Amino acid sequence: AWDAIKGVWASLFAIRPWISLAKAGRSFHDLNMAVLVQELVEAKYAFVLHTINPFTHDKDELYGELVAGRGETLVGNFPGRAMSFTMRRGGEPKLVSFLSKSVALHTQHCLIFRSDSNGEDLEGFAGAGLFESVCAEDDKGGHQRVHRMPVVTDRAYRQKLLKNIAETGWAVEKAFDGTPQDIEGCIDVQDRVFIVQSRPQV
């Protein structure tokens, strides 16, 4: 566990945060970090939601992306596209692109060590996704047979899943007094929705 904690803290000193700080004209001393220790949900799928579509700025349309396995394949530098979709309030999900990421990361039940910094609160500093998350157990990487995944092959299942994710996103937004949210979450092996984190959408 101590090595995992050190691994997260060490990412504070990586090149990407330094570049982002320099671009924002900020000092390294403006940045603070803690390490969160959380139970890792065994993720069947991971997703990111923006409760206001960032491409159209439509306040009544949500935009989401989904991948198989843990969210690291979504936010990390893995080749391929996530499944992306939009949904209008009161409507049905509309598929924008199919999943083409062939790699998925899975892990057994364990703890995950994640950064929690004030990066999102610093004006001009792109704090999201700059720091490492470290699992207590190594990921089991594998290639996906995308053409066999129910989220690809079964339209009824896909629509129900994406609608459930979108409605959960709007419920999170409502819980934050209607402030648009940038949400990360996952679907477990029982198709339950878990919210990992939510922050104001910028």
mmCIF file of C-alpha atoms in Angstrom, residues 1-14 17 33-37 112-117 130-135:
data_model
loop_
_atom_site.group_PDB
_atom_site.id
_atom_site.type_symbol
_atom_site.label_atom_id
_atom_site.label_comp_id
_atom_site.label_asym_id
_atom_site.label_seq_id
_atom_site.Cartn_x
_atom_site.Cartn_y
_atom_site.Cartn_z
ATOM 1 C CA ALA A 1 0.000 0.000 0.000
ATOM 2 C CA TRP A 2 2.819 2.402 0.821
ATOM 3 C CA ASP A 3 4.347 1.942 -2.654
ATOM 4 C CA ALA A 4 0.955 2.760 -4.219
ATOM 5 C CA ILE A 5 0.619 5.925 -2.111
ATOM 6 C CA LYS A 6 4.136 7.002 -3.111
ATOM 7 C CA GLY A 7 3.298 6.293 -6.757
ATOM 8 C CA VAL A 8 0.340 8.688 -6.647
ATOM 9 C CA TRP A 9 2.307 11.407 -4.850
ATOM 10 C CA ALA A 10 5.201 11.002 -7.302
ATOM 11 C CA SER A 11 2.861 11.858 -10.187
ATOM 12 C CA LEU A 12 2.607 15.354 -8.693
ATOM 13 C CA PHE A 13 6.212 15.858 -9.861
ATOM 14 C CA ALA A 14 5.720 14.531 -13.399
ATOM 15 C CA PRO A 17 1.517 19.039 -14.108
ATOM 16 C CA MET A 33 -2.593 16.917 -3.153
ATOM 17 C CA ALA A 34 -3.945 14.203 -0.896
ATOM 18 C CA VAL A 35 -4.220 10.503 -1.692
ATOM 19 C CA LEU A 36 -7.633 8.861 -1.466
ATOM 20 C CA VAL A 37 -7.891 5.168 -0.651
ATOM 21 C CA ILE A 112 -7.286 1.881 -5.482
ATOM 22 C CA PHE A 113 -5.148 4.881 -4.525
ATOM 23 C CA ARG A 114 -6.188 8.111 -6.297
ATOM 24 C CA SER A 115 -5.136 11.730 -6.191
ATOM 25 C CA ASP A 116 -7.336 14.444 -4.804
ATOM 26 C CA SER A 117 -5.869 17.843 -5.586
ATOM 27 C CA LEU A 130 -2.833 14.795 -14.697
ATOM 28 C CA PHE A 131 -2.133 12.515 -11.749
ATOM 29 C CA GLU A 132 -1.799 8.753 -11.450
ATOM 30 C CA SER A 133 -4.194 6.264 -9.895
ATOM 31 C CA VAL A 134 -2.579 3.073 -8.611
ATOM 32 C CA CYS A 135 -4.355 -0.210 -7.855
#
